[in-house]
mmCIF file of C-alpha atoms and ligand atoms in Angstrom:
data_model
loop_
_atom_site.group_PDB
_atom_site.id
_atom_site.type_symbol
_atom_site.label_atom_id
_atom_site.label_comp_id
_atom_site.label_asym_id
_atom_site.label_seq_id
_atom_site.Cartn_x
_atom_site.Cartn_y
_atom_site.Cartn_z
ATOM 1 C CA MET M 1284 9.524 88.597 -0.237
ATOM 2 C CA LEU M 1285 11.620 85.409 -0.562
ATOM 3 C CA TYR M 1286 12.315 84.156 -4.049
ATOM 4 C CA SER M 1287 13.370 80.684 -5.028
ATOM 5 C CA GLY M 1288 14.483 79.618 -8.446
ATOM 6 C CA THR M 1289 16.136 76.812 -10.342
ATOM 7 C CA VAL M 1290 18.459 76.112 -13.228
ATOM 8 C CA ASP M 1291 16.896 74.581 -16.314
ATOM 9 C CA ALA M 1292 19.118 71.621 -17.156
ATOM 10 C CA THR M 1293 18.273 71.399 -20.841
ATOM 11 C CA ARG M 1294 18.927 75.070 -21.453
ATOM 12 C CA LEU M 1295 22.152 75.070 -19.420
ATOM 13 C CA VAL M 1296 23.570 72.019 -21.190
ATOM 14 C CA SER M 1297 22.636 73.453 -24.602
ATOM 15 C CA TRP M 1298 24.426 76.662 -23.708
ATOM 16 C CA PHE M 1299 27.464 74.666 -22.603
ATOM 17 C CA ASP M 1300 27.439 72.555 -25.773
ATOM 18 C CA ALA M 1301 27.574 75.788 -27.779
ATOM 19 C CA THR M 1302 30.032 77.839 -25.712
ATOM 20 C CA ALA M 1303 32.241 75.574 -23.569
ATOM 21 C CA ARG M 1304 35.852 76.619 -23.407
ATOM 22 C CA ASP M 1305 38.195 74.386 -25.340
ATOM 23 C CA LEU M 1306 40.193 72.899 -22.458
ATOM 24 C CA PRO M 1307 42.558 69.952 -23.020
ATOM 25 C CA TRP M 1308 41.150 67.817 -20.185
ATOM 26 C CA ARG M 1309 37.724 68.055 -21.827
ATOM 27 C CA GLU M 1310 38.938 66.362 -25.001
ATOM 28 C CA PRO M 1311 37.263 63.027 -25.796
ATOM 29 C CA GLY M 1312 39.451 60.155 -24.632
ATOM 30 C CA THR M 1313 40.893 61.982 -21.642
ATOM 31 C CA THR M 1314 41.616 59.254 -19.100
ATOM 32 C CA PRO M 1315 40.257 59.309 -15.537
ATOM 33 C CA TRP M 1316 43.871 59.646 -14.377
ATOM 34 C CA ALA M 1317 44.305 62.759 -16.530
ATOM 35 C CA VAL M 1318 41.026 64.108 -15.137
ATOM 36 C CA LEU M 1319 42.245 63.489 -11.590
ATOM 37 C CA VAL M 1320 45.491 65.350 -12.282
ATOM 38 C CA SER M 1321 43.582 68.271 -13.806
ATOM 39 C CA GLU M 1322 41.180 68.502 -10.879
ATOM 40 C CA VAL M 1323 43.976 68.584 -8.303
ATOM 41 C CA MET M 1324 45.905 71.212 -10.274
ATOM 42 C CA LEU M 1325 42.858 73.401 -10.957
ATOM 43 C CA GLN M 1326 41.678 73.651 -7.363
ATOM 44 C CA GLN M 1327 43.700 76.732 -6.556
ATOM 45 C CA THR M 1328 45.346 77.657 -9.843
ATOM 46 C CA PRO M 1329 43.927 79.325 -12.997
ATOM 47 C CA VAL M 1330 43.420 77.358 -16.204
ATOM 48 C CA ALA M 1331 46.102 79.235 -18.136
ATOM 49 C CA ARG M 1332 48.813 78.273 -15.657
ATOM 50 C CA VAL M 1333 47.634 74.701 -15.280
ATOM 51 C CA THR M 1334 47.435 73.834 -18.994
ATOM 52 C CA PRO M 1335 51.171 73.581 -19.849
ATOM 53 C CA VAL M 1336 52.068 71.818 -16.601
ATOM 54 C CA TRP M 1337 49.187 69.345 -17.000
ATOM 55 C CA THR M 1338 50.237 68.604 -20.593
ATOM 56 C CA ASP M 1339 53.863 67.939 -19.624
ATOM 57 C CA TRP M 1340 52.791 65.953 -16.556
ATOM 58 C CA LEU M 1341 50.609 63.530 -18.538
ATOM 59 C CA ALA M 1342 53.252 63.107 -21.243
ATOM 60 C CA ARG M 1343 55.764 62.176 -18.570
ATOM 61 C CA TRP M 1344 53.477 60.201 -16.262
ATOM 62 C CA PRO M 1345 50.586 58.794 -18.327
ATOM 63 C CA ALA M 1346 49.507 56.362 -15.594
ATOM 64 C CA PRO M 1347 49.376 56.481 -11.787
ATOM 65 C CA SER M 1348 52.141 53.848 -11.573
ATOM 66 C CA SER M 1349 54.552 55.981 -13.579
ATOM 67 C CA LEU M 1350 54.105 58.881 -11.181
ATOM 68 C CA ALA M 1351 54.261 56.576 -8.169
ATOM 69 C CA ALA M 1352 57.653 55.278 -9.327
ATOM 70 C CA GLU M 1353 59.192 58.750 -9.025
ATOM 71 C CA ALA M 1354 60.871 60.193 -5.932
ATOM 72 C CA PRO M 1355 58.628 62.814 -4.282
ATOM 73 C CA GLY M 1356 61.283 65.474 -4.922
ATOM 74 C CA THR M 1357 60.996 64.939 -8.679
ATOM 75 C CA VAL M 1358 57.248 65.429 -8.412
ATOM 76 C CA VAL M 1359 57.609 68.632 -6.379
ATOM 77 C CA ARG M 1360 60.107 69.928 -8.954
ATOM 78 C CA ALA M 1361 57.718 69.182 -11.823
ATOM 79 C CA TRP M 1362 54.915 70.976 -9.987
ATOM 80 C CA GLY M 1363 56.880 74.127 -10.805
ATOM 81 C CA LYS M 1364 55.153 77.395 -10.007
ATOM 82 C CA LEU M 1365 51.573 76.117 -9.690
ATOM 83 C CA GLY M 1366 51.563 77.042 -6.000
ATOM 84 C CA TYR M 1367 50.268 75.166 -2.977
ATOM 85 C CA PRO M 1368 52.866 72.423 -3.615
ATOM 86 C CA ARG M 1369 51.501 70.080 -0.972
ATOM 87 C CA ARG M 1370 49.095 69.130 -3.753
ATOM 88 C CA ALA M 1371 52.041 67.536 -5.597
ATOM 89 C CA LEU M 1372 52.736 65.260 -2.638
ATOM 90 C CA ARG M 1373 49.043 64.452 -2.272
ATOM 91 C CA LEU M 1374 48.838 63.516 -5.950
ATOM 92 C CA HIS M 1375 51.931 61.336 -5.567
ATOM 93 C CA ALA M 1376 50.409 59.603 -2.541
ATOM 94 C CA ALA M 1377 47.118 59.024 -4.385
ATOM 95 C CA ALA M 1378 48.985 57.672 -7.428
ATOM 96 C CA THR M 1379 50.894 55.269 -5.185
ATOM 97 C CA ALA M 1380 47.677 53.979 -3.618
ATOM 98 C CA ILE M 1381 46.002 53.590 -7.036
ATOM 99 C CA ALA M 1382 49.005 51.717 -8.429
ATOM 100 C CA THR M 1383 49.373 49.508 -5.357
ATOM 101 C CA ASP M 1384 45.806 48.820 -4.283
ATOM 102 C CA HIS M 1385 43.653 49.376 -7.380
ATOM 103 C CA GLY M 1386 45.585 47.761 -10.229
ATOM 104 C CA ASP M 1387 46.685 51.125 -11.593
ATOM 105 C CA VAL M 1388 43.073 52.021 -12.401
ATOM 106 C CA VAL M 1389 41.562 55.180 -10.924
ATOM 107 C CA PRO M 1390 38.485 54.105 -8.932
ATOM 108 C CA SER M 1391 35.153 55.132 -10.407
ATOM 109 C CA ASP M 1392 32.924 55.412 -7.349
ATOM 110 C CA VAL M 1393 32.936 58.317 -4.942
ATOM 111 C CA ASP M 1394 33.446 56.304 -1.751
ATOM 112 C CA THR M 1395 36.508 54.465 -3.065
ATOM 113 C CA LEU M 1396 37.933 57.712 -4.424
ATOM 114 C CA LEU M 1397 37.421 59.286 -1.000
ATOM 115 C CA SER M 1398 39.477 56.482 0.563
ATOM 116 C CA LEU M 1399 42.551 57.532 -1.419
ATOM 117 C CA PRO M 1400 45.068 59.699 0.446
ATOM 118 C CA GLY M 1401 44.644 63.406 -0.213
ATOM 119 C CA ILE M 1402 41.412 63.066 -2.207
ATOM 120 C CA GLY M 1403 38.625 65.160 -0.727
ATOM 121 C CA ALA M 1404 34.919 65.511 -1.401
ATOM 122 C CA TYR M 1405 35.283 67.841 -4.357
ATOM 123 C CA THR M 1406 37.974 65.851 -6.176
ATOM 124 C CA ALA M 1407 36.289 62.488 -5.615
ATOM 125 C CA ARG M 1408 33.027 63.718 -7.101
ATOM 126 C CA ALA M 1409 34.712 65.567 -9.958
ATOM 127 C CA VAL M 1410 36.626 62.423 -10.988
ATOM 128 C CA ALA M 1411 33.502 60.256 -10.782
ATOM 129 C CA ALA M 1412 31.585 62.782 -12.910
ATOM 130 C CA PHE M 1413 34.172 63.969 -15.426
ATOM 131 C CA GLY M 1414 36.307 60.824 -15.557
ATOM 132 C CA TYR M 1415 33.471 58.293 -15.652
ATOM 133 C CA GLY M 1416 30.298 60.248 -16.475
ATOM 134 C CA ALA M 1417 28.678 59.476 -13.123
ATOM 135 C CA ARG M 1418 25.736 61.396 -11.718
ATOM 136 C CA ALA M 1419 27.510 63.033 -8.765
ATOM 137 C CA ALA M 1420 27.002 66.506 -7.319
ATOM 138 C CA VAL M 1421 30.225 68.460 -7.882
ATOM 139 C CA VAL M 1422 30.426 71.544 -5.703
ATOM 140 C CA ASP M 1423 33.160 74.131 -5.968
ATOM 141 C CA THR M 1424 33.167 77.826 -5.093
ATOM 142 C CA ASN M 1425 31.714 78.800 -8.460
ATOM 143 C CA VAL M 1426 28.883 76.296 -8.207
ATOM 144 C CA ARG M 1427 28.016 77.446 -4.688
ATOM 145 C CA ARG M 1428 27.743 81.017 -5.947
ATOM 146 C CA VAL M 1429 25.495 80.081 -8.890
ATOM 147 C CA VAL M 1430 23.220 78.080 -6.596
ATOM 148 C CA ALA M 1431 23.082 80.903 -4.045
ATOM 149 C CA ARG M 1432 21.933 83.324 -6.717
ATOM 150 C CA ALA M 1433 19.863 81.234 -9.107
ATOM 151 C CA VAL M 1434 18.134 79.052 -6.492
ATOM 152 C CA HIS M 1435 18.158 81.038 -3.247
ATOM 153 C CA GLY M 1436 18.172 84.632 -4.493
ATOM 154 C CA ALA M 1437 21.233 85.608 -2.437
ATOM 155 C CA ALA M 1438 24.144 87.598 -3.831
ATOM 156 C CA ASP M 1439 26.767 85.363 -2.207
ATOM 157 C CA ALA M 1440 26.978 81.765 -1.077
ATOM 158 C CA GLY M 1441 27.755 82.358 2.583
ATOM 159 C CA LEU M 1442 29.597 79.796 4.646
ATOM 160 C CA PRO M 1443 29.994 76.329 3.123
ATOM 161 C CA SER M 1444 28.026 73.366 4.449
ATOM 162 C CA VAL M 1445 28.918 70.100 2.742
ATOM 163 C CA THR M 1446 25.551 68.480 3.452
ATOM 164 C CA ARG M 1447 23.435 71.433 2.375
ATOM 165 C CA ASP M 1448 25.602 72.307 -0.641
ATOM 166 C CA LEU M 1449 25.560 68.731 -1.953
ATOM 167 C CA ALA M 1450 21.797 68.496 -1.439
ATOM 168 C CA ASP M 1451 21.252 71.786 -3.296
ATOM 169 C CA VAL M 1452 23.234 70.635 -6.317
ATOM 170 C CA ASP M 1453 21.885 67.099 -6.238
ATOM 171 C CA ALA M 1454 18.369 68.531 -6.496
ATOM 172 C CA LEU M 1455 19.335 70.292 -9.724
ATOM 173 C CA LEU M 1456 21.071 67.331 -11.386
ATOM 174 C CA PRO M 1457 19.120 65.850 -14.289
ATOM 175 C CA THR M 1458 18.832 62.088 -14.709
ATOM 176 C CA SER M 1459 20.511 62.116 -18.109
ATOM 177 C CA ARG M 1460 23.691 63.965 -19.045
ATOM 178 C CA ALA M 1461 24.233 64.727 -15.351
ATOM 179 C CA ALA M 1462 28.013 64.939 -15.682
ATOM 180 C CA ARG M 1463 27.633 67.324 -18.600
ATOM 181 C CA PHE M 1464 25.264 69.417 -16.480
ATOM 182 C CA SER M 1465 27.839 69.475 -13.632
ATOM 183 C CA ALA M 1466 30.537 70.697 -15.998
ATOM 184 C CA ALA M 1467 28.140 73.319 -17.363
ATOM 185 C CA LEU M 1468 27.235 74.588 -13.891
ATOM 186 C CA MET M 1469 30.919 75.005 -13.042
ATOM 187 C CA GLU M 1470 31.535 76.768 -16.350
ATOM 188 C CA LEU M 1471 28.610 79.123 -15.735
ATOM 189 C CA GLY M 1472 30.098 80.190 -12.413
ATOM 190 C CA ALA M 1473 33.580 80.534 -13.881
ATOM 191 C CA VAL M 1474 32.757 82.650 -16.928
ATOM 192 C CA VAL M 1475 29.254 84.211 -16.591
ATOM 193 C CA CYS M 1476 28.017 84.244 -12.993
ATOM 194 C CA THR M 1477 31.299 85.597 -11.674
ATOM 195 C CA ALA M 1478 31.793 86.914 -8.155
ATOM 196 C CA ARG M 1479 32.173 90.584 -8.995
ATOM 197 C CA SER M 1480 30.236 91.146 -12.214
ATOM 198 C CA PRO M 1481 27.725 88.505 -13.263
ATOM 199 C CA ARG M 1482 26.695 88.862 -16.927
ATOM 200 C CA CYS M 1483 23.034 88.074 -16.461
ATOM 201 C CA ALA M 1484 22.123 89.240 -19.979
ATOM 202 C CA ASP M 1485 24.245 86.403 -21.375
ATOM 203 C CA CYS M 1486 23.116 83.775 -18.858
ATOM 204 C CA PRO M 1487 21.075 80.718 -19.851
ATOM 205 C CA ALA M 1488 19.594 80.624 -16.329
ATOM 206 C CA VAL M 1489 18.311 84.202 -16.231
ATOM 207 C CA ALA M 1490 14.625 83.326 -16.793
ATOM 208 C CA GLU M 1491 14.391 81.369 -13.524
ATOM 209 C CA CYS M 1492 17.108 83.103 -11.543
ATOM 210 C CA ALA M 1493 15.862 83.972 -8.045
ATOM 211 C CA TRP M 1494 18.436 86.707 -7.524
ATOM 212 C CA VAL M 1495 17.405 88.534 -10.710
ATOM 213 C CA ARG M 1496 13.708 88.161 -9.884
ATOM 214 C CA ALA M 1497 14.401 89.580 -6.422
ATOM 215 C CA GLY M 1498 15.913 92.700 -7.983
ATOM 216 C CA ARG M 1499 19.567 91.692 -7.522
ATOM 217 C CA PRO M 1500 19.760 92.467 -3.778
ATOM 218 C CA ALA M 1501 23.167 93.432 -2.404
ATOM 219 C CA SER M 1502 25.297 91.025 -0.432
ATOM 220 C CA THR M 1503 24.607 90.912 3.282
ATOM 221 C CA GLY M 1504 27.836 89.050 4.094
ATOM 222 C CA PRO M 1505 31.199 90.494 5.108
ATOM 223 C CA ALA M 1506 33.146 92.361 2.421
ATOM 224 C CA ARG M 1507 35.446 90.111 0.467
ATOM 225 C CA GLN M 1508 39.110 90.590 1.321
ATOM 226 C CA ALA M 1509 41.472 90.711 -1.631
ATOM 227 C CA GLN M 1510 44.092 88.013 -1.165
ATOM 228 C CA GLY M 1511 47.567 89.439 -1.599
ATOM 229 C CA TYR M 1512 50.693 87.410 -2.256
ATOM 230 C CA ALA M 1513 53.642 89.768 -1.753
ATOM 231 C CA GLY M 1514 55.130 89.354 1.689
ATOM 232 C CA THR M 1515 53.066 86.322 2.626
ATOM 233 C CA ASP M 1516 54.385 83.020 3.915
ATOM 234 C CA ARG M 1517 53.290 81.530 0.603
ATOM 235 C CA GLN M 1518 55.743 83.785 -1.192
ATOM 236 C CA VAL M 1519 58.564 82.935 1.207
ATOM 237 C CA ARG M 1520 57.889 79.210 0.960
ATOM 238 C CA GLY M 1521 57.856 79.521 -2.827
ATOM 239 C CA ARG M 1522 61.224 81.248 -2.846
ATOM 240 C CA LEU M 1523 62.776 78.650 -0.565
ATOM 241 C CA LEU M 1524 61.482 75.837 -2.773
ATOM 242 C CA ASP M 1525 62.740 77.645 -5.886
ATOM 243 C CA VAL M 1526 66.295 77.395 -4.512
ATOM 244 C CA LEU M 1527 65.952 73.664 -3.988
ATOM 245 C CA ARG M 1528 64.267 73.037 -7.338
ATOM 246 C CA VAL M 1529 67.223 74.334 -9.341
ATOM 247 C CA ALA M 1530 69.983 73.019 -7.055
ATOM 248 C CA PRO M 1531 71.810 69.922 -8.381
ATOM 249 C CA GLU M 1532 72.485 68.745 -4.826
ATOM 250 C CA PRO M 1533 71.415 69.588 -1.257
ATOM 251 C CA VAL M 1534 72.086 73.221 -0.307
ATOM 252 C CA ARG M 1535 73.546 74.799 2.788
ATOM 253 C CA ARG M 1536 71.545 77.105 5.011
ATOM 254 C CA PRO M 1537 73.093 80.417 3.798
ATOM 255 C CA GLN M 1538 71.716 79.763 0.282
ATOM 256 C CA LEU M 1539 68.237 79.627 1.739
ATOM 257 C CA ASP M 1540 68.810 82.555 4.075
ATOM 258 C CA ALA M 1541 69.672 84.740 1.071
ATOM 259 C CA VAL M 1542 66.137 84.648 -0.358
ATOM 260 C CA TRP M 1543 64.348 86.536 2.448
ATOM 261 C CA THR M 1544 65.602 89.119 4.916
ATOM 262 C CA ASP M 1545 63.028 88.665 7.694
ATOM 263 C CA HIS M 1546 64.703 85.778 9.455
ATOM 264 C CA GLY M 1547 61.773 85.083 11.773
ATOM 265 C CA GLN M 1548 59.383 84.633 8.864
ATOM 266 C CA ARG M 1549 61.987 82.738 6.875
ATOM 267 C CA ASP M 1550 62.641 80.294 9.728
ATOM 268 C CA ARG M 1551 58.935 79.768 10.242
ATOM 269 C CA CYS M 1552 58.416 79.013 6.558
ATOM 270 C CA LEU M 1553 61.363 76.647 6.358
ATOM 271 C CA GLY M 1554 60.046 74.873 9.434
ATOM 272 C CA SER M 1555 56.617 74.504 7.836
ATOM 273 C CA LEU M 1556 58.138 73.112 4.626
ATOM 274 C CA LEU M 1557 60.023 70.531 6.682
ATOM 275 C CA ALA M 1558 56.853 69.675 8.606
ATOM 276 C CA ASP M 1559 54.885 69.335 5.364
ATOM 277 C CA GLY M 1560 57.453 66.925 3.933
ATOM 278 C CA LEU M 1561 58.254 69.286 1.065
ATOM 279 C CA VAL M 1562 61.838 69.720 2.284
ATOM 280 C CA GLU M 1563 64.126 67.332 4.123
ATOM 281 C CA GLN M 1564 67.391 67.801 5.954
ATOM 282 C CA THR M 1565 70.488 65.702 5.358
ATOM 283 C CA ALA M 1566 72.613 64.188 8.109
ATOM 284 C CA ASP M 1567 75.175 66.968 7.637
ATOM 285 C CA GLY M 1568 72.531 69.707 7.994
ATOM 286 C CA ARG M 1569 71.911 70.632 4.361
ATOM 287 C CA PHE M 1570 68.456 70.932 2.784
ATOM 288 C CA ALA M 1571 66.901 69.124 -0.191
ATOM 289 C CA LEU M 1572 63.604 68.256 -1.848
ATOM 290 C CA PRO M 1573 61.996 65.101 -0.403
ATOM 291 C CA GLY M 1574 63.870 61.929 -1.313
ATOM 292 C CA GLU M 1575 66.893 63.855 -2.569
ATOM 293 C CA GLY M 1576 68.770 64.264 0.698
ATOM 294 C CA CYS M 1577 70.659 60.998 0.740
HETATM 295 S S1 SF4 Q 1095 24.584 85.244 -14.140
HETATM 296 FE FE1 SF4 Q 1095 22.828 86.400 -13.331
HETATM 297 S S2 SF4 Q 1095 21.050 85.331 -14.151
HETATM 298 FE FE2 SF4 Q 1095 22.764 83.905 -14.318
HETATM 299 S S3 SF4 Q 1095 22.688 82.685 -12.455
HETATM 300 FE FE3 SF4 Q 1095 24.113 84.377 -12.121
HETATM 301 S S4 SF4 Q 1095 22.874 85.958 -11.136
HETATM 302 FE FE4 SF4 Q 1095 21.444 84.526 -12.092
#
C-alpha cells in the first residue's frame, strides 16, 4: 500500500519557534549580505566550524563592496579551513557583481540572485527567503530527506530532480510565515529527521508522516558510502593551500613538494588548484594565492 503524507505548517513553525538553535545568522537584523555569506559557507561545512569564520568575515567585510575591494588571495586566506575553497572565489565574484551592478545591495528576487556569478538554485532561494522573508521553496539535502519520508513514505530521497523537488516543497509552503516554515523544515532535517537515526518520537510531523504510517520501510536505494578525507585530493589540495596561506611571499616548488609524497597525486592537485584560480604562478616559476604573485 502506498502512503502519502504532509507536514502541518502551523505545528512545524510552532515547534521551530520553541526549539530553534540559537545561530548568529538567525539574529534579528542580520543583513541579506550576512545571510548570503552564511548560506555559501554552510553548504558543505558544519555550523560549528562556520560560526567563527562567518563572525570574523562580517566584521571585516560588512558589505559586498568591502569584500569586492580585496584581492582574491586575501579572501582565500580568510576562508581558512572551511574546505571547498572555490566557494571563497565564488563569494568574491558575487560580491563584485553586487557592488558593481546592484548598488551594493543584495538582490531580493530569485531570478536576479540566480544571475549573480556562483549563485545556484539553493543559495538564491535561501537568500530570498532568509534575507528578505520571501515565499520561496528552499531545498537542501535535509529538506529532500524530510519530504521523502513525511510526504512520500520513502526512507531516502533518491536522486535529486530540481523540478520535482521544488514542486514538492512549494506544495507544502504556507501562505504566511513561509520563510519561517522553510527554516523550520531545514532545521527538522538537520536535528530530528536525520539520515541515520530519525527521532520520530520528538518530531512535530509524526502524526501525518507517511513513512511512519507505512511502518518505517527500509531504504531501497544503494547503501550510503561514508566519505573519507584522509588521502583524498581534497586533503592534498588543502595542504598545498596551507603552505601558501602562511607564506609571506610566493613559494618555490620544493616547499609545495614537501607536503605530500605521492608526486603524481600532488602534481594533479596543484594543477587543479591552478585551473581553479586558487593558485597562480609567478613569472619566475614560484606559486602564490591569486592576486599575490606579482
Ligand atoms: S523524524 Fe520521523 S516522523 Fe518526523 S518526518 Fe522524519 S521520519 Fe517522519
